[in-house]
């Protein structure tokens, strides 16, 4: 009898920016992937792009993870070896204005996921964020660097979900990994999937590409009076495909039973600080264009400087970032041009 040895991974929020790239990398690494998404913050562009890259229709379930019955039905239909949870709201400012929206959705959906994972013995990968470190005293930050009180309900949900996972792993004999992303940017080299911000982008790179293509008039660089070399903030910008590959390594570590501890945390960054101005200049250079920008006052809530020590991920996951900033910014620009062709 034919026996399918392939492992199956659930990707919640698989039609979004990070989820779509992770789906592609998992499928290309030989995993069966089921995408589940309520499509509340995206359209079908990335889902279609994923199918085009992989050359097949990917299993897709339209559902909301806050709906307990829908979650039960999903886990009754499939047997997942691991799941990756991305389905969440992610706008920092909106979370300050409407905290209940964020707490209800981001915590409620993850609690349902954890209950289903516990019942079915599914390994859990949670998408956390470097935002848990706040403004770090020592840089680069390691996984041992202290978490700081969150400055937004969004950031708070990341910390709380990490804690939910840690406690469930401890109490129920589950296995879980939290990946703390630095600043994910770029797009797939095919230009078929990428970031699709709704309305005015909050994040730097979509704002840059939209300004370059003429959707926005001018980029504002928030603060040039920080005590950094050029006065602008420092971040660790991590290519989205590199970041996606870290998930394949982490899932494999869980399903092959290679974990040192049942709950592990890894920083996913490059280890390289880049200033806002450096990023803008690199974008202009690699894409051979001039960007309209001005210096503006600091943005409330921004940290001055943060970058990762990615050493633990390299040692334990066998993962490290490989793509250069120019490569990543060229991909981001190709994606913006693809969106223009699509009329988006
Ligand atoms: C990067 C730098 C800005 C826009 C946030 C969340 C984090 C994570 C990713 C997501 C900063 C500057 C930006 C602009 C600018 N979560 N900037 N002009 O703030 O590091 O992280 O997004 O889901 O949790 O906090 O990323 O891309 O917004 O900003 O000058 O128009 O670019 O001041 O220094 P950030 P970002």
CSV table of N, CA, C and O in Angstrom, one decimal, residues 188-286:
chain,number,residue,atom,x,y,z
A,188,UNK,N,9.2,37.7,-2.7
A,188,UNK,CA,9.8,36.5,-3.3
A,188,UNK,C,10.5,36.9,-4.7
A,188,UNK,O,10.0,37.8,-5.4
A,189,UNK,N,11.6,36.3,-5.0
A,189,UNK,CA,12.3,36.6,-6.2
A,189,UNK,C,11.4,36.5,-7.5
A,189,UNK,O,11.7,37.2,-8.5
A,190,UNK,N,10.4,35.7,-7.5
A,190,UNK,CA,9.5,35.6,-8.6
A,190,UNK,C,8.6,36.8,-8.8
A,190,UNK,O,8.0,37.0,-9.8
A,191,UNK,N,8.6,37.7,-7.7
A,191,UNK,CA,7.7,38.8,-7.7
A,191,UNK,C,6.2,38.4,-7.7
A,191,UNK,O,5.3,39.3,-8.0
A,192,UNK,N,5.9,37.2,-7.4
A,192,UNK,CA,4.5,36.8,-7.4
A,192,UNK,C,3.8,36.8,-6.0
A,192,UNK,O,2.6,36.8,-5.9
A,193,UNK,N,4.6,37.0,-5.0
A,193,UNK,CA,4.1,37.2,-3.6
A,193,UNK,C,4.9,38.3,-2.9
A,193,UNK,O,6.1,38.4,-3.2
A,194,UNK,N,4.2,39.0,-2.0
A,194,UNK,CA,4.9,40.0,-1.3
A,194,UNK,C,3.9,40.7,-0.3
A,194,UNK,O,2.9,40.1,0.0
A,195,UNK,N,4.3,41.9,0.1
A,195,UNK,CA,3.6,42.6,1.1
A,195,UNK,C,2.5,43.4,0.5
A,195,UNK,O,2.7,44.1,-0.5
A,196,UNK,N,1.3,43.4,1.0
A,196,UNK,CA,0.2,44.1,0.4
A,196,UNK,C,-0.5,44.9,1.5
A,196,UNK,O,-1.6,44.6,2.0
A,197,UNK,N,0.1,46.0,1.9
A,197,UNK,CA,-0.5,46.8,3.0
A,197,UNK,C,-1.8,47.5,2.5
A,197,UNK,O,-2.0,47.9,1.4
A,198,UNK,N,-2.8,47.5,3.5
A,198,UNK,CA,-4.0,48.1,3.2
A,198,UNK,C,-3.9,49.6,3.6
A,198,UNK,O,-3.5,49.9,4.7
A,199,UNK,N,-4.3,50.5,2.7
A,199,UNK,CA,-4.2,51.9,3.0
A,199,UNK,C,-2.8,52.4,3.0
A,199,UNK,O,-1.9,51.9,2.4
A,200,UNK,N,-2.6,53.4,3.9
A,200,UNK,CA,-1.3,54.0,4.0
A,200,UNK,C,-0.3,53.1,4.8
A,200,UNK,O,-0.7,52.8,5.9
A,201,UNK,N,0.8,52.7,4.2
A,201,UNK,CA,1.7,51.8,4.9
A,201,UNK,C,2.3,52.4,6.2
A,201,UNK,O,2.6,53.6,6.2
A,202,UNK,N,2.4,51.6,7.2
A,202,UNK,CA,3.1,52.0,8.4
A,202,UNK,C,4.5,51.7,8.3
A,202,UNK,O,5.4,52.4,8.9
A,203,UNK,N,4.9,50.6,7.6
A,203,UNK,CA,6.2,50.1,7.6
A,203,UNK,C,7.1,50.8,6.5
A,203,UNK,O,6.5,51.2,5.5
A,204,UNK,N,8.4,50.8,6.8
A,204,UNK,CA,9.3,51.6,6.0
A,204,UNK,C,9.3,51.2,4.5
A,204,UNK,O,9.2,52.0,3.6
A,205,UNK,N,9.6,49.9,4.2
A,205,UNK,CA,9.8,49.5,2.9
A,205,UNK,C,8.6,49.6,1.9
A,205,UNK,O,8.8,50.1,0.8
A,206,UNK,N,7.4,49.2,2.4
A,206,UNK,CA,6.3,49.5,1.5
A,206,UNK,C,6.1,51.0,1.3
A,206,UNK,O,5.7,51.4,0.2
A,207,UNK,N,6.4,51.8,2.3
A,207,UNK,CA,6.3,53.2,2.0
A,207,UNK,C,7.3,53.7,1.0
A,207,UNK,O,7.0,54.5,0.1
A,208,UNK,N,8.5,53.1,1.1
A,208,UNK,CA,9.5,53.5,0.1
A,208,UNK,C,9.1,53.1,-1.3
A,208,UNK,O,9.1,53.9,-2.3
A,209,UNK,N,8.6,51.8,-1.5
A,209,UNK,CA,8.3,51.4,-2.9
A,209,UNK,C,7.1,52.1,-3.4
A,209,UNK,O,7.0,52.4,-4.6
A,210,UNK,N,6.1,52.4,-2.5
A,210,UNK,CA,4.9,53.2,-3.0
A,210,UNK,C,5.3,54.6,-3.3
A,210,UNK,O,4.6,55.2,-4.2
A,211,UNK,N,6.3,55.2,-2.7
A,211,UNK,CA,6.7,56.5,-3.0
A,211,UNK,C,7.4,56.5,-4.4
A,211,UNK,O,7.2,57.3,-5.3
A,212,UNK,N,8.3,55.5,-4.6
A,212,UNK,CA,9.0,55.3,-5.8
A,212,UNK,C,8.1,55.2,-7.0
A,212,UNK,O,8.4,55.7,-8.1
A,213,UNK,N,7.0,54.5,-6.8
A,213,UNK,CA,6.1,54.2,-7.9
A,213,UNK,C,5.1,55.3,-8.1
A,213,UNK,O,4.3,55.4,-9.1
A,214,UNK,N,5.0,56.3,-7.2
A,214,UNK,CA,4.1,57.4,-7.3
A,214,UNK,C,2.8,57.3,-6.6
A,214,UNK,O,1.9,58.2,-6.7
A,215,UNK,N,2.6,56.2,-5.8
A,215,UNK,CA,1.4,56.1,-5.0
A,215,UNK,C,1.4,57.1,-3.8
A,215,UNK,O,0.3,57.5,-3.3
A,216,UNK,N,2.6,57.4,-3.3
A,216,UNK,CA,2.8,58.4,-2.2
A,216,UNK,C,3.7,59.5,-2.8
A,216,UNK,O,4.6,59.2,-3.5
A,217,UNK,N,3.4,60.6,-2.2
A,217,UNK,CA,4.2,61.8,-2.7
A,217,UNK,C,5.6,61.8,-2.2
A,217,UNK,O,6.6,62.0,-2.9
A,218,UNK,N,5.8,61.5,-0.9
A,218,UNK,CA,7.1,61.8,-0.3
A,218,UNK,C,7.2,60.9,1.0
A,218,UNK,O,6.3,60.8,1.8
A,219,UNK,N,8.3,60.3,1.1
A,219,UNK,CA,8.6,59.5,2.3
A,219,UNK,C,9.1,60.4,3.4
A,219,UNK,O,9.9,61.3,3.2
A,220,UNK,N,8.5,60.2,4.6
A,220,UNK,CA,9.0,61.0,5.7
A,220,UNK,C,9.9,60.1,6.5
A,220,UNK,O,9.5,59.0,6.9
A,221,UNK,N,11.1,60.5,6.8
A,221,UNK,CA,12.1,59.8,7.6
A,221,UNK,C,11.9,60.3,9.0
A,221,UNK,O,12.1,61.5,9.3
A,222,UNK,N,11.4,59.4,9.9
A,222,UNK,CA,11.0,59.8,11.2
A,222,UNK,C,12.2,60.0,12.2
A,222,UNK,O,12.7,59.0,12.8
A,223,UNK,N,12.7,61.2,12.2
A,223,UNK,CA,13.8,61.5,13.2
A,223,UNK,C,15.2,61.4,12.5
A,223,UNK,O,15.5,60.3,12.0
A,224,UNK,N,16.0,62.5,12.5
A,224,UNK,CA,17.4,62.4,12.1
A,224,UNK,C,18.3,63.0,13.2
A,224,UNK,O,19.4,63.5,12.9
A,225,UNK,N,17.7,63.0,14.4
A,225,UNK,CA,18.5,63.5,15.5
A,225,UNK,C,18.7,62.5,16.6
A,225,UNK,O,18.9,62.8,17.8
A,226,UNK,N,18.6,61.2,16.2
A,226,UNK,CA,18.9,60.1,17.2
A,226,UNK,C,20.5,60.1,17.3
A,226,UNK,O,21.2,60.4,16.4
A,227,UNK,N,20.9,59.6,18.5
A,227,UNK,CA,22.4,59.5,18.7
A,227,UNK,C,23.0,58.3,18.0
A,227,UNK,O,23.5,57.4,18.6
A,228,UNK,N,22.7,58.2,16.7
A,228,UNK,CA,23.3,57.2,15.8
A,228,UNK,C,24.2,57.9,14.8
A,228,UNK,O,24.2,59.1,14.7
A,229,UNK,N,25.0,57.1,14.0
A,229,UNK,CA,26.0,57.8,13.1
A,229,UNK,C,25.4,58.8,12.2
A,229,UNK,O,25.9,59.9,12.1
A,230,UNK,N,24.2,58.5,11.5
A,230,UNK,CA,23.6,59.4,10.6
A,230,UNK,C,22.4,60.1,11.2
A,230,UNK,O,21.6,60.8,10.5
A,231,UNK,N,22.1,59.8,12.5
A,231,UNK,CA,20.9,60.4,13.1
A,231,UNK,C,19.6,59.7,13.0
A,231,UNK,O,18.6,60.1,13.6
A,232,UNK,N,19.6,58.6,12.1
A,232,UNK,CA,18.3,57.9,11.9
A,232,UNK,C,18.4,56.5,12.6
A,232,UNK,O,19.4,56.1,13.0
A,233,UNK,N,17.2,55.9,12.8
A,233,UNK,CA,17.1,54.7,13.6
A,233,UNK,C,17.8,53.5,13.0
A,233,UNK,O,17.9,53.5,11.7
A,234,UNK,N,18.2,52.6,13.8
A,234,UNK,CA,18.9,51.4,13.3
A,234,UNK,C,18.0,50.2,13.5
A,234,UNK,O,17.4,50.0,14.6
A,235,UNK,N,17.9,49.4,12.5
A,235,UNK,CA,17.0,48.1,12.5
A,235,UNK,C,17.8,47.0,11.9
A,235,UNK,O,18.8,47.2,11.1
A,236,UNK,N,17.3,45.8,12.1
A,236,UNK,CA,17.9,44.6,11.5
A,236,UNK,C,16.8,44.1,10.5
A,236,UNK,O,15.9,43.5,10.8
A,237,UNK,N,17.0,44.5,9.2
A,237,UNK,CA,16.1,44.2,8.2
A,237,UNK,C,16.4,42.8,7.6
A,237,UNK,O,17.5,42.5,7.1
A,238,UNK,N,15.4,41.9,7.7
A,238,UNK,CA,15.7,40.5,7.4
A,238,UNK,C,14.8,40.1,6.1
A,238,UNK,O,13.6,40.4,6.1
A,239,UNK,N,15.5,39.6,5.1
A,239,UNK,CA,14.8,39.2,3.9
A,239,UNK,C,13.7,38.2,4.2
A,239,UNK,O,13.9,37.2,4.9
A,240,UNK,N,12.6,38.4,3.5
A,240,UNK,CA,11.4,37.6,3.8
A,240,UNK,C,11.6,36.1,3.4
A,240,UNK,O,11.1,35.2,4.1
A,241,UNK,N,12.4,35.9,2.4
A,241,UNK,CA,12.7,34.4,2.0
A,241,UNK,C,13.6,33.8,3.0
A,241,UNK,O,13.4,32.6,3.4
A,242,UNK,N,14.6,34.5,3.4
A,242,UNK,CA,15.5,34.0,4.5
A,242,UNK,C,14.7,33.7,5.7
A,242,UNK,O,14.8,32.7,6.3
A,243,UNK,N,13.8,34.6,6.1
A,243,UNK,CA,13.0,34.5,7.3
A,243,UNK,C,12.1,33.2,7.1
A,243,UNK,O,11.9,32.4,8.0
A,244,UNK,N,11.5,33.1,5.9
A,244,UNK,CA,10.6,31.9,5.7
A,244,UNK,C,11.4,30.6,5.8
A,244,UNK,O,10.9,29.6,6.4
A,245,UNK,N,12.6,30.6,5.4
A,245,UNK,CA,13.4,29.4,5.5
A,245,UNK,C,13.7,29.0,7.0
A,245,UNK,O,13.9,27.8,7.3
A,246,UNK,N,13.8,30.0,7.8
A,246,UNK,CA,14.0,29.7,9.2
A,246,UNK,C,12.8,28.9,9.8
A,246,UNK,O,13.0,28.0,10.7
A,247,UNK,N,11.6,29.1,9.2
A,247,UNK,CA,10.5,28.3,9.7
A,247,UNK,C,10.6,26.9,9.3
A,247,UNK,O,10.1,26.0,10.0
A,248,UNK,N,11.1,26.6,8.1
A,248,UNK,CA,11.3,25.2,7.7
A,248,UNK,C,12.3,24.5,8.6
A,248,UNK,O,12.1,23.4,9.1
A,249,UNK,N,13.4,25.2,9.0
A,249,UNK,CA,14.4,24.7,9.9
A,249,UNK,C,13.7,24.4,11.3
A,249,UNK,O,13.9,23.3,11.9
A,250,UNK,N,12.9,25.3,11.7
A,250,UNK,CA,12.2,25.2,13.1
A,250,UNK,C,11.2,24.1,13.1
A,250,UNK,O,11.1,23.3,14.0
A,251,UNK,N,10.4,24.0,12.0
A,251,UNK,CA,9.4,22.9,11.9
A,251,UNK,C,10.1,21.5,11.9
A,251,UNK,O,9.7,20.6,12.6
A,252,UNK,N,11.2,21.5,11.1
A,252,UNK,CA,11.9,20.2,11.0
A,252,UNK,C,12.5,19.8,12.3
A,252,UNK,O,12.5,18.6,12.7
A,253,UNK,N,13.1,20.8,13.0
A,253,UNK,CA,13.6,20.5,14.4
A,253,UNK,C,12.5,19.9,15.3
A,253,UNK,O,12.8,19.0,16.1
A,254,UNK,N,11.3,20.4,15.2
A,254,UNK,CA,10.2,19.9,16.0
A,254,UNK,C,9.8,18.5,15.6
A,254,UNK,O,9.7,17.6,16.4
A,255,UNK,N,9.5,18.4,14.3
A,255,UNK,CA,8.9,17.1,13.9
A,255,UNK,C,9.9,15.9,13.9
A,255,UNK,O,9.6,14.8,14.0
A,256,UNK,N,11.2,16.3,13.8
A,256,UNK,CA,12.2,15.2,13.9
A,256,UNK,C,12.7,15.1,15.3
A,256,UNK,O,13.7,14.4,15.5
A,257,UNK,N,12.1,15.7,16.2
A,257,UNK,CA,12.4,15.5,17.6
A,257,UNK,C,13.8,15.8,18.0
A,257,UNK,O,14.5,15.1,18.8
A,258,UNK,N,14.3,17.0,17.5
A,258,UNK,CA,15.7,17.4,17.7
A,258,UNK,C,15.8,18.5,18.7
A,258,UNK,O,16.9,19.1,18.9
A,259,UNK,N,14.7,18.8,19.4
A,259,UNK,CA,14.8,20.0,20.3
A,259,UNK,C,15.6,19.7,21.6
A,259,UNK,O,15.5,18.5,22.1
A,260,UNK,N,16.3,20.6,22.1
A,260,UNK,CA,17.0,20.5,23.3
A,260,UNK,C,16.1,20.7,24.5
A,260,UNK,O,16.2,20.0,25.6
A,261,UNK,N,15.1,21.6,24.3
A,261,UNK,CA,14.1,21.9,25.4
A,261,UNK,C,12.7,21.8,24.7
A,261,UNK,O,12.7,22.1,23.5
A,262,UNK,N,11.7,21.5,25.4
A,262,UNK,CA,10.4,21.4,24.7
A,262,UNK,C,9.8,22.8,24.2
A,262,UNK,O,9.0,22.9,23.4
A,263,UNK,N,10.3,23.9,24.9
A,263,UNK,CA,10.0,25.2,24.4
A,263,UNK,C,11.3,26.0,24.1
A,263,UNK,O,12.1,26.1,25.0
A,264,UNK,N,11.4,26.4,22.9
A,264,UNK,CA,12.6,27.2,22.5
A,264,UNK,C,12.3,28.5,21.8
A,264,UNK,O,11.2,28.6,21.2
A,265,UNK,N,13.2,29.4,22.0
A,265,UNK,CA,13.0,30.8,21.4
A,265,UNK,C,14.2,31.1,20.5
A,265,UNK,O,15.3,30.8,20.9
A,266,UNK,N,14.0,31.6,19.3
A,266,UNK,CA,15.1,32.0,18.5
A,266,UNK,C,14.9,33.4,17.9
A,266,UNK,O,13.8,33.7,17.4
A,267,UNK,N,15.9,34.2,17.9
A,267,UNK,CA,15.9,35.4,17.1
A,267,UNK,C,16.1,35.1,15.7
A,267,UNK,O,17.0,34.4,15.3
A,268,UNK,N,15.3,35.8,14.8
A,268,UNK,CA,15.5,35.6,13.4
A,268,UNK,C,15.8,37.0,12.8
A,268,UNK,O,14.9,37.8,12.5
A,269,UNK,N,17.1,37.2,12.6
A,269,UNK,CA,17.6,38.5,12.1
A,269,UNK,C,18.9,38.2,11.4
A,269,UNK,O,19.4,37.1,11.4
A,270,UNK,N,19.5,39.3,10.9
A,270,UNK,CA,20.8,39.1,10.2
A,270,UNK,C,22.0,39.4,11.1
A,270,UNK,O,23.1,39.0,10.8
A,271,UNK,N,21.8,40.2,12.2
A,271,UNK,CA,22.9,40.6,13.0
A,271,UNK,C,23.6,41.9,12.5
A,271,UNK,O,24.6,42.3,13.1
A,272,UNK,N,22.9,42.5,11.5
A,272,UNK,CA,23.5,43.7,10.8
A,272,UNK,C,22.6,44.9,11.0
A,272,UNK,O,21.5,44.9,10.5
A,273,UNK,N,23.1,45.9,11.8
A,273,UNK,CA,22.2,47.1,11.9
A,273,UNK,C,22.3,48.0,10.6
A,273,UNK,O,23.4,48.2,10.1
A,274,UNK,N,21.2,48.4,10.2
A,274,UNK,CA,21.1,49.3,9.0
A,274,UNK,C,20.3,50.5,9.4
A,274,UNK,O,19.2,50.3,10.0
A,275,UNK,N,20.7,51.7,9.0
A,275,UNK,CA,19.9,52.9,9.4
A,275,UNK,C,18.9,53.1,8.3
A,275,UNK,O,19.0,52.6,7.2
A,276,UNK,N,17.9,53.9,8.7
A,276,UNK,CA,16.8,54.3,7.7
A,276,UNK,C,17.4,54.9,6.5
A,276,UNK,O,17.1,54.6,5.3
A,277,UNK,N,18.3,55.8,6.7
A,277,UNK,CA,19.0,56.5,5.6
A,277,UNK,C,19.8,55.6,4.7
A,277,UNK,O,19.8,55.7,3.5
A,278,UNK,N,20.5,54.7,5.4
A,278,UNK,CA,21.2,53.7,4.6
A,278,UNK,C,20.3,52.9,3.7
A,278,UNK,O,20.6,52.5,2.6
A,279,UNK,N,19.2,52.5,4.3
A,279,UNK,CA,18.2,51.7,3.5
A,279,UNK,C,17.7,52.4,2.3
A,279,UNK,O,17.6,51.9,1.2
A,280,UNK,N,17.3,53.7,2.6
A,280,UNK,CA,16.8,54.5,1.5
A,280,UNK,C,17.9,54.7,0.4
A,280,UNK,O,17.6,54.5,-0.8
A,281,UNK,N,19.1,54.9,0.8
A,281,UNK,CA,20.2,55.1,-0.2
A,281,UNK,C,20.4,53.8,-1.0
A,281,UNK,O,20.7,53.9,-2.2
A,282,UNK,N,20.4,52.7,-0.3
A,282,UNK,CA,20.6,51.4,-0.9
A,282,UNK,C,19.5,51.2,-1.9
A,282,UNK,O,19.8,50.6,-3.0
A,283,UNK,N,18.3,51.5,-1.6
A,283,UNK,CA,17.1,51.3,-2.5
A,283,UNK,C,17.3,52.2,-3.8
A,283,UNK,O,17.1,51.7,-4.9
A,284,UNK,N,17.8,53.4,-3.6
A,284,UNK,CA,18.0,54.3,-4.7
A,284,UNK,C,19.1,53.7,-5.7
A,284,UNK,O,18.9,53.7,-6.9
A,285,UNK,N,20.1,53.2,-5.0
A,285,UNK,CA,21.3,52.8,-5.8
A,285,UNK,C,20.9,51.5,-6.6
A,285,UNK,O,21.2,51.4,-7.8
A,286,UNK,N,20.4,50.5,-5.9
A,286,UNK,CA,20.2,49.2,-6.6
A,286,UNK,C,19.1,49.3,-7.7
A,286,UNK,O,19.2,48.6,-8.7
